[in-house]
Coordinates of C-alpha atoms and ligand atoms in Angstrom, one line a residue:
M171 CA 64.9 136.1 11.7
E172 CA 63.5 135.2 8.3
I173 CA 66.0 135.4 5.5
K174 CA 64.5 135.5 2.0
N175 CA 66.5 132.7 0.4
K176 CA 64.8 130.8 -2.3
S177 CA 65.5 129.7 -5.8
I178 CA 65.9 132.2 -8.6
W179 CA 63.9 129.8 -10.8
K180 CA 60.8 130.4 -8.6
Q181 CA 61.2 134.2 -8.7
V182 CA 61.7 135.0 -12.4
E183 CA 59.2 135.7 -15.1
Q184 CA 59.4 134.5 -18.7
K185 CA 61.4 137.5 -19.8
E186 CA 64.1 136.9 -17.2
Y187 CA 64.1 133.1 -17.8
D188 CA 64.8 133.8 -21.4
A189 CA 67.6 136.2 -20.5
I190 CA 69.1 133.6 -18.2
M191 CA 69.1 131.0 -21.0
E192 CA 70.5 133.4 -23.6
Y193 CA 73.3 134.6 -21.3
N194 CA 74.4 131.1 -20.7
E195 CA 74.4 130.2 -24.4
N196 CA 77.0 132.9 -24.8
Y197 CA 78.8 131.8 -21.6
K198 CA 79.2 128.3 -23.1
K199 CA 80.8 129.8 -26.2
F200 CA 83.2 131.7 -24.0
L201 CA 84.1 128.5 -22.1
D202 CA 84.8 126.7 -25.4
S203 CA 87.1 129.4 -26.7
A204 CA 88.8 130.5 -23.4
R205 CA 90.4 127.1 -22.7
T206 CA 93.7 128.5 -21.3
E207 CA 94.7 131.7 -19.6
R208 CA 96.3 132.8 -23.0
L209 CA 93.1 132.0 -24.9
A210 CA 91.0 133.6 -22.3
T211 CA 93.1 136.8 -22.5
K212 CA 92.7 136.8 -26.2
E213 CA 88.9 136.3 -26.1
I214 CA 88.4 138.9 -23.4
I215 CA 90.4 141.5 -25.3
Q216 CA 88.7 140.6 -28.6
Q217 CA 85.2 141.2 -27.0
A218 CA 86.5 144.5 -25.5
K219 CA 87.8 145.7 -28.8
E220 CA 84.5 145.0 -30.4
K221 CA 83.0 147.4 -27.8
G222 CA 85.4 150.1 -28.7
Y223 CA 88.1 149.5 -26.1
Q224 CA 91.6 150.9 -27.0
S225 CA 94.9 149.5 -25.9
F226 CA 96.6 150.8 -22.8
E227 CA 99.6 151.8 -24.9
E228 CA 97.4 153.9 -27.2
A229 CA 95.6 155.5 -24.2
L230 CA 98.9 156.5 -22.7
E231 CA 99.9 158.1 -25.9
R232 CA 96.6 160.0 -26.5
G233 CA 95.9 161.0 -23.0
I234 CA 93.3 159.8 -20.6
N235 CA 89.8 161.2 -20.3
A236 CA 86.6 160.3 -18.4
G237 CA 84.6 157.7 -20.3
D238 CA 87.7 156.2 -22.1
K239 CA 87.6 152.4 -22.4
I240 CA 90.9 150.8 -22.1
Y241 CA 92.2 147.2 -22.2
Y242 CA 95.6 146.1 -20.9
N243 CA 97.1 142.9 -22.1
Y244 CA 99.8 141.8 -19.7
R245 CA 102.1 139.2 -21.3
N246 CA 99.2 137.5 -23.0
K247 CA 98.2 135.8 -19.7
S248 CA 96.4 138.5 -17.8
A249 CA 94.0 141.2 -18.9
V250 CA 92.5 144.3 -17.4
L251 CA 89.5 146.2 -18.8
M252 CA 88.8 149.7 -17.5
I253 CA 86.5 152.7 -18.1
I254 CA 87.9 155.9 -16.8
G255 CA 85.6 157.6 -14.3
E256 CA 84.7 161.2 -13.8
E257 CA 86.6 161.3 -10.5
E258 CA 90.4 161.2 -10.7
L259 CA 92.0 157.9 -10.0
S260 CA 93.3 158.8 -6.6
K261 CA 89.7 159.0 -5.4
G262 CA 89.6 155.2 -5.9
T263 CA 88.2 152.7 -8.4
H264 CA 85.6 149.9 -8.5
I265 CA 87.3 146.6 -9.2
I266 CA 85.9 143.2 -10.0
G267 CA 88.8 140.8 -9.8
A268 CA 88.6 137.3 -11.3
H269 CA 91.1 134.7 -12.4
I270 CA 91.4 132.9 -15.7
D271 CA 93.8 130.0 -14.9
I272 CA 92.3 126.6 -13.9
P273 CA 93.5 123.4 -12.3
R274 CA 94.9 121.2 -15.0
L275 CA 97.9 119.0 -16.0
D276 CA 101.0 120.7 -17.4
L277 CA 103.6 118.8 -19.3
K278 CA 107.0 118.3 -17.7
P279 CA 109.9 120.0 -19.5
N280 CA 111.0 116.6 -20.9
P281 CA 107.6 114.9 -21.4
L282 CA 107.9 112.5 -24.3
Y283 CA 109.0 108.9 -23.8
E284 CA 108.3 105.5 -25.2
D285 CA 107.4 102.4 -23.2
G286 CA 105.2 99.3 -23.6
E287 CA 104.6 100.0 -27.3
M288 CA 103.2 103.4 -26.5
A289 CA 104.4 107.0 -26.5
L290 CA 103.5 108.9 -23.4
F291 CA 103.8 112.4 -21.9
K292 CA 105.0 112.9 -18.3
S293 CA 102.7 115.5 -16.6
H294 CA 102.9 117.7 -13.6
Y295 CA 99.6 118.8 -12.1
Y296 CA 98.8 122.5 -11.6
G297 CA 96.6 123.6 -8.8
G298 CA 94.5 121.5 -6.4
I299 CA 93.3 118.4 -8.2
K300 CA 92.0 115.0 -7.1
K301 CA 94.3 112.9 -9.2
Y302 CA 92.1 109.9 -9.7
Q303 CA 89.6 112.1 -11.6
W304 CA 92.0 112.6 -14.5
T305 CA 92.2 108.9 -15.6
T306 CA 90.2 107.3 -18.4
I307 CA 88.7 110.5 -19.7
P308 CA 89.3 112.1 -23.1
L309 CA 91.9 114.9 -22.8
A310 CA 92.8 117.9 -25.0
L311 CA 96.2 119.4 -25.4
Y312 CA 97.0 123.1 -25.6
G313 CA 100.5 124.4 -26.4
Y314 CA 102.3 127.6 -26.9
V315 CA 105.9 127.6 -27.9
I316 CA 108.5 129.8 -29.6
T317 CA 110.2 127.1 -31.7
K318 CA 114.0 126.8 -32.1
N319 CA 113.7 128.5 -35.5
G320 CA 111.8 131.4 -33.9
E321 CA 108.3 130.6 -35.0
E322 CA 105.4 131.3 -32.6
V323 CA 103.3 128.1 -32.5
E324 CA 100.0 127.4 -30.9
I325 CA 98.6 123.9 -30.5
A326 CA 95.0 123.0 -29.7
I327 CA 94.2 119.3 -30.2
G328 CA 91.1 117.6 -28.9
D329 CA 88.5 120.4 -29.2
K330 CA 87.1 119.6 -32.6
E331 CA 84.9 116.6 -33.3
E332 CA 87.4 115.1 -35.7
D333 CA 90.5 115.7 -33.5
P334 CA 92.2 112.9 -31.7
V335 CA 92.2 113.1 -27.9
F336 CA 94.7 111.9 -25.2
Y337 CA 94.2 109.5 -22.4
I338 CA 95.5 108.5 -18.9
T339 CA 95.1 104.9 -18.1
D340 CA 93.9 103.4 -14.8
L341 CA 94.2 99.9 -13.5
L342 CA 91.5 97.5 -14.7
A343 CA 88.9 96.7 -12.1
H344 CA 89.8 93.0 -12.2
L345 CA 93.3 93.6 -10.9
S346 CA 92.7 96.4 -8.5
K347 CA 92.8 94.5 -5.3
D348 CA 95.8 96.3 -4.0
Q349 CA 94.9 99.6 -5.4
G350 CA 91.5 99.4 -3.9
Q351 CA 93.0 99.2 -0.4
K352 CA 94.7 102.6 -0.9
K353 CA 93.3 105.9 0.3
L354 CA 91.5 107.9 -2.4
A355 CA 94.3 110.6 -2.3
T356 CA 97.0 108.1 -3.1
G357 CA 95.1 105.6 -5.3
I358 CA 96.5 107.4 -8.3
E359 CA 99.8 109.2 -7.7
G360 CA 101.2 112.3 -9.5
E361 CA 103.8 110.2 -11.3
Q362 CA 101.0 107.9 -12.7
L363 CA 99.4 110.8 -14.6
N364 CA 101.2 109.7 -17.8
I365 CA 99.3 110.6 -20.9
V366 CA 99.1 108.2 -23.9
V367 CA 99.9 110.2 -27.0
G368 CA 100.9 107.5 -29.6
H369 CA 101.1 103.9 -30.4
S370 CA 102.1 103.4 -34.1
S371 CA 105.6 102.8 -35.5
Y372 CA 104.2 102.4 -39.0
G373 CA 106.7 103.6 -41.6
I374 CA 109.5 104.3 -39.1
D375 CA 112.6 102.4 -40.1
E376 CA 114.4 102.4 -36.8
D377 CA 114.6 100.0 -33.9
E378 CA 115.1 102.4 -31.0
N379 CA 111.9 104.3 -29.9
P380 CA 110.2 104.2 -33.2
I381 CA 106.8 105.4 -31.8
K382 CA 108.4 108.4 -30.1
K383 CA 110.2 109.2 -33.3
N384 CA 106.9 109.0 -35.1
I385 CA 105.3 111.5 -32.7
L386 CA 108.3 113.8 -33.1
S387 CA 108.2 113.7 -36.8
Y388 CA 104.4 114.5 -36.7
L389 CA 105.1 117.5 -34.4
N390 CA 107.8 118.7 -36.7
K391 CA 105.8 118.3 -39.8
H392 CA 102.6 120.0 -38.5
Y393 CA 104.1 122.6 -36.0
G394 CA 107.8 122.9 -37.0
M395 CA 108.7 121.6 -33.5
V396 CA 111.7 119.7 -32.4
E397 CA 112.0 117.8 -29.1
E398 CA 114.0 120.6 -27.5
D399 CA 111.0 122.9 -27.9
F400 CA 109.3 121.1 -25.1
L401 CA 111.9 122.5 -22.7
V402 CA 110.8 126.1 -23.4
G403 CA 107.2 125.9 -24.3
E404 CA 104.0 125.8 -22.3
F405 CA 101.7 122.8 -22.6
Q406 CA 98.5 122.2 -20.8
V407 CA 96.1 119.3 -20.7
V408 CA 92.4 119.6 -19.8
A409 CA 89.3 117.4 -20.3
A410 CA 88.4 117.3 -24.0
T411 CA 84.7 118.3 -23.7
K412 CA 82.8 121.3 -24.7
A413 CA 80.5 123.0 -22.3
R414 CA 77.2 121.0 -22.2
D415 CA 73.8 121.6 -20.8
V416 CA 72.9 119.3 -17.9
G417 CA 69.5 117.9 -17.1
F418 CA 66.2 117.4 -19.0
D419 CA 65.5 121.1 -18.2
R420 CA 68.9 122.3 -19.3
A421 CA 69.2 124.4 -16.2
M422 CA 72.9 123.6 -15.4
I423 CA 76.1 123.5 -17.3
A424 CA 78.9 120.9 -17.1
A425 CA 82.2 122.3 -18.3
V426 CA 85.9 122.6 -17.9
G427 CA 87.0 125.6 -15.7
H428 CA 83.8 127.2 -14.3
D429 CA 86.3 128.1 -11.5
D430 CA 86.8 130.9 -12.3
R431 CA 85.6 131.5 -15.8
V432 CA 82.0 131.8 -14.6
C433 CA 83.0 134.9 -12.7
S434 CA 85.4 136.0 -15.4
Y435 CA 82.7 136.0 -18.0
A436 CA 80.3 137.7 -15.6
A437 CA 82.9 140.5 -15.0
L438 CA 83.5 140.8 -18.7
K439 CA 79.9 141.1 -19.6
A440 CA 79.2 143.5 -16.7
I441 CA 82.0 145.9 -17.6
L442 CA 81.1 145.9 -21.3
E443 CA 77.7 147.3 -20.2
V444 CA 79.1 150.2 -18.2
E445 CA 79.2 153.7 -19.6
N446 CA 80.6 156.9 -18.0
P447 CA 81.0 155.7 -14.4
K448 CA 81.7 158.1 -11.6
H449 CA 84.6 156.1 -10.3
T450 CA 86.9 154.3 -12.7
A451 CA 85.5 150.8 -13.3
I452 CA 88.0 147.9 -13.6
A453 CA 87.7 144.3 -14.4
L454 CA 90.7 142.2 -13.6
F455 CA 91.4 138.8 -15.2
V456 CA 94.6 137.3 -13.6
D457 CA 96.7 134.2 -14.0
K458 CA 98.0 131.8 -11.5
E459 CA 95.4 132.2 -8.7
E460 CA 95.2 128.4 -8.4
I461 CA 98.9 128.1 -7.4
G462 CA 98.9 131.0 -4.9
S463 CA 98.7 134.2 -7.0
V464 CA 102.4 134.1 -7.6
G465 CA 104.4 135.1 -10.7
N466 CA 104.5 138.3 -12.7
T467 CA 101.1 137.7 -14.3
S468 CA 99.2 137.1 -11.1
M469 CA 97.7 139.3 -8.3
N470 CA 100.8 139.3 -6.2
G471 CA 102.8 140.5 -9.2
M472 CA 103.3 144.2 -9.6
F473 CA 101.7 144.6 -13.0
F474 CA 98.3 145.9 -11.8
E475 CA 100.0 148.5 -9.5
N476 CA 102.4 149.5 -12.2
M477 CA 99.6 149.9 -14.7
L478 CA 97.7 152.2 -12.3
A479 CA 100.9 154.2 -11.7
E480 CA 101.3 154.8 -15.4
L481 CA 97.6 155.9 -15.7
I482 CA 97.9 158.3 -12.7
H483 CA 101.1 159.6 -14.1
R484 CA 99.4 160.3 -17.4
Q485 CA 96.4 161.9 -15.6
D486 CA 98.5 164.1 -13.3
K487 CA 102.0 165.1 -14.3
N488 CA 102.8 165.7 -10.6
Y489 CA 102.8 162.0 -10.1
S490 CA 103.6 160.9 -6.6
D491 CA 103.6 157.5 -4.9
L492 CA 100.9 159.0 -2.6
L493 CA 98.4 159.3 -5.5
L494 CA 98.9 155.6 -6.3
R495 CA 98.5 154.6 -2.7
R496 CA 95.3 156.7 -2.4
C497 CA 93.9 155.2 -5.6
L498 CA 94.4 151.6 -4.2
A499 CA 93.3 152.4 -0.6
N500 CA 90.1 154.2 -1.8
S501 CA 89.1 151.4 -4.1
K502 CA 86.2 149.0 -3.6
V503 CA 86.6 145.4 -4.7
L504 CA 84.5 142.4 -5.4
S505 CA 86.8 139.4 -5.4
A506 CA 85.1 137.5 -8.1
D507 CA 85.7 133.8 -7.4
V508 CA 83.5 130.8 -7.1
T509 CA 82.4 129.1 -3.9
V510 CA 81.0 125.8 -2.9
A511 CA 77.4 124.9 -3.6
H512 CA 75.6 122.4 -1.4
D513 CA 75.7 118.9 -2.9
P514 CA 72.9 116.7 -1.8
T515 CA 75.2 113.6 -2.2
Y516 CA 77.8 115.1 0.1
P517 CA 75.9 117.3 2.6
D518 CA 78.2 116.7 5.5
V519 CA 81.0 119.1 4.5
L520 CA 78.8 122.1 4.8
E521 CA 76.9 123.4 7.8
K522 CA 73.2 123.6 6.9
Y523 CA 72.5 127.1 8.2
N524 CA 75.5 128.6 6.4
R525 CA 75.7 127.0 3.1
C526 CA 75.1 128.2 -0.5
M527 CA 72.5 126.5 -2.6
A528 CA 72.7 126.1 -6.4
G529 CA 70.1 128.4 -7.9
H530 CA 70.0 130.8 -5.0
G531 CA 72.1 133.5 -6.6
I532 CA 75.5 135.0 -6.3
A533 CA 77.3 134.1 -3.0
I534 CA 78.9 136.6 -0.7
A535 CA 81.6 135.2 1.5
K536 CA 82.5 137.6 4.3
Y537 CA 85.5 135.4 4.9
T538 CA 87.1 132.2 3.4
G539 CA 90.4 130.8 4.9
S540 CA 90.6 127.7 7.0
G541 CA 90.6 126.8 10.7
G542 CA 90.1 129.9 12.8
K543 CA 89.7 132.1 9.7
Y544 CA 93.4 131.8 9.0
S545 CA 94.7 133.6 6.0
C546 CA 91.4 135.1 5.0
N547 CA 90.1 138.6 4.2
D548 CA 87.3 139.1 6.6
A549 CA 85.3 141.9 5.0
N550 CA 84.3 144.9 7.0
A551 CA 80.7 145.4 8.1
E552 CA 80.5 148.9 6.6
F553 CA 81.5 147.6 3.2
L554 CA 79.1 144.6 3.4
A555 CA 76.3 147.0 4.3
E556 CA 77.1 149.0 1.2
V557 CA 77.1 145.9 -1.0
R558 CA 73.8 144.8 0.5
N559 CA 72.2 148.1 -0.4
V560 CA 73.5 148.0 -3.9
F561 CA 72.2 144.5 -4.4
A562 CA 68.8 145.4 -2.9
E563 CA 68.4 148.5 -5.1
N564 CA 69.1 146.4 -8.2
N565 CA 67.0 143.3 -7.3
I566 CA 70.0 141.1 -7.1
I567 CA 69.3 137.6 -5.6
W568 CA 72.2 136.7 -3.4
Q569 CA 73.1 134.4 -0.5
T570 CA 75.9 133.9 1.9
G571 CA 77.7 130.8 2.9
E572 CA 80.9 129.5 4.4
L573 CA 83.5 127.6 2.4
G574 CA 82.8 124.4 4.3
K575 CA 82.1 123.5 7.9
V576 CA 84.4 124.8 10.6
D577 CA 87.7 122.8 10.4
Q578 CA 86.6 120.9 7.3
G579 CA 89.2 122.4 5.1
G580 CA 89.0 125.7 3.3
G581 CA 90.6 127.9 0.6
G582 CA 91.4 131.4 -0.4
T583 CA 91.1 133.9 -3.2
I584 CA 92.8 137.0 -4.4
A585 CA 90.8 139.1 -1.8
Y586 CA 93.6 139.5 0.7
I587 CA 96.0 140.8 -1.8
L588 CA 93.9 143.8 -2.8
A589 CA 93.0 144.3 0.8
K590 CA 96.7 144.7 1.6
Y591 CA 96.6 148.1 -0.1
G592 CA 93.7 149.3 2.1
A593 CA 90.9 148.7 -0.4
E594 CA 87.6 147.4 0.8
V595 CA 87.2 143.8 -0.5
V596 CA 84.7 141.1 -0.2
D597 CA 84.4 137.7 -2.0
A598 CA 81.4 137.5 -4.3
G599 CA 81.0 134.7 -6.8
T600 CA 79.1 131.8 -8.2
P601 CA 78.4 128.6 -6.3
V602 CA 79.9 125.6 -8.0
L603 CA 79.6 121.8 -7.6
S604 CA 82.6 119.4 -8.1
M605 CA 85.0 122.4 -7.9
H606 CA 88.4 121.6 -9.4
A607 CA 87.2 118.4 -11.1
P608 CA 88.1 118.1 -14.8
V609 CA 84.4 119.0 -15.5
E610 CA 82.6 121.2 -13.0
L611 CA 78.9 122.0 -12.6
V612 CA 77.0 125.3 -12.2
S613 CA 73.5 126.6 -12.2
K614 CA 72.6 128.8 -15.2
A615 CA 70.5 131.0 -12.8
D616 CA 73.6 131.6 -10.6
S617 CA 75.9 132.4 -13.5
Y618 CA 73.4 134.9 -14.8
M619 CA 72.8 136.5 -11.4
T620 CA 76.6 136.8 -10.9
K621 CA 76.7 139.1 -14.0
E622 CA 73.7 141.1 -12.8
A623 CA 75.4 141.6 -9.4
Y624 CA 78.6 142.8 -10.9
R625 CA 76.8 145.2 -13.2
A626 CA 75.0 146.6 -10.2
F627 CA 78.3 147.0 -8.4
Y628 CA 79.8 149.1 -11.2
R629 CA 76.8 151.4 -11.0
Ligands
LIG772 MN1 88.9 130.2 -8.1
LIG773 MN1 90.1 127.2 -7.6

């Protein structure tokens, strides 16, 4: 069996090469603005509004007609874009589901302390990280808090050239004899991810914790914050670097949060190109996938189901639970999440006949999971055949691959959650290198082809 499986770069003409480069310039801008799930939600809705999308609340009030473009903002942390199809909702929808949260460090509720002539933040990591990767790199801080006096405050420090950054120390090489004997996973422990946020006590006329007091007075002056506000706010720390081209040929991008903003951006651009679909087209951008799709803003929450119920109710005044169940069960879903790309430096974790290559296009994963396919959504042959045909008709360059060798590890996506309703679901996303590292790597060709594939799926 000969499988056509070669690099996109070898197959495109000048026009498409230019399109790839242009698409990725815009993708980098998206990455630089959508730094947290809140900022991603804002950016996605902003782009939708520019294309004439109206809010879910407005749509419910006005009534719902075929061709309507609607955005749904769920608690500023998840977003849904949809275009109402000619068919009624109970006939099913076409969904592309991505997530907008990323592995990162969150601040603990009581983060700020002073020790060793420095002020530091205690952090608690979020999602699956390799802790040693977070030391000795410049870090940026994002905060959202309703302060004690009721003000809504947003903090973003570290993005701009002139901003300060934050920093987690590591032991100097000279004195790392004991540390060097430890296993990689425990060489840096969670409680060592303490972030340096200050050092000066200049101008503070107090003996007890003057550096901490200095920081608090800065936060109060610039953001109206008091220490208690840390207890109730949300604070995230990620690598302080903009998305950058990689290589002499600028064919790859190193950036914070390709997982899963590369698929999120592709889903966004794809749905913004859709007009008057037969079946309702939906792009989902959910929070908290990285910690198990839990919480009210994630896929296991009820918000998406509730939203569909409201729409069906508006479309058909004889609303019944059955119509909602039919809508979900008749839906077709691409679970839009990244997968692993072969890394020539670490070839052993993948099996060479079933691995994805950077530059070979969007990756279909029939199943993910771990061990004996545990906890995975193993897509049905009928649906895969359908997806293959759609891709073939639209000249989509795609590949398949397993998430690692058998018994090497594994992972999951939101696929199984939508499958629970009876929908046909398969994982389809971009191959990534150094997944979950503070800065990840993707091929521009793959990021572009992911968007093309999603657009074809909506057709
Ligand atoms: Mn992901
Ligand atoms: Mn992930």
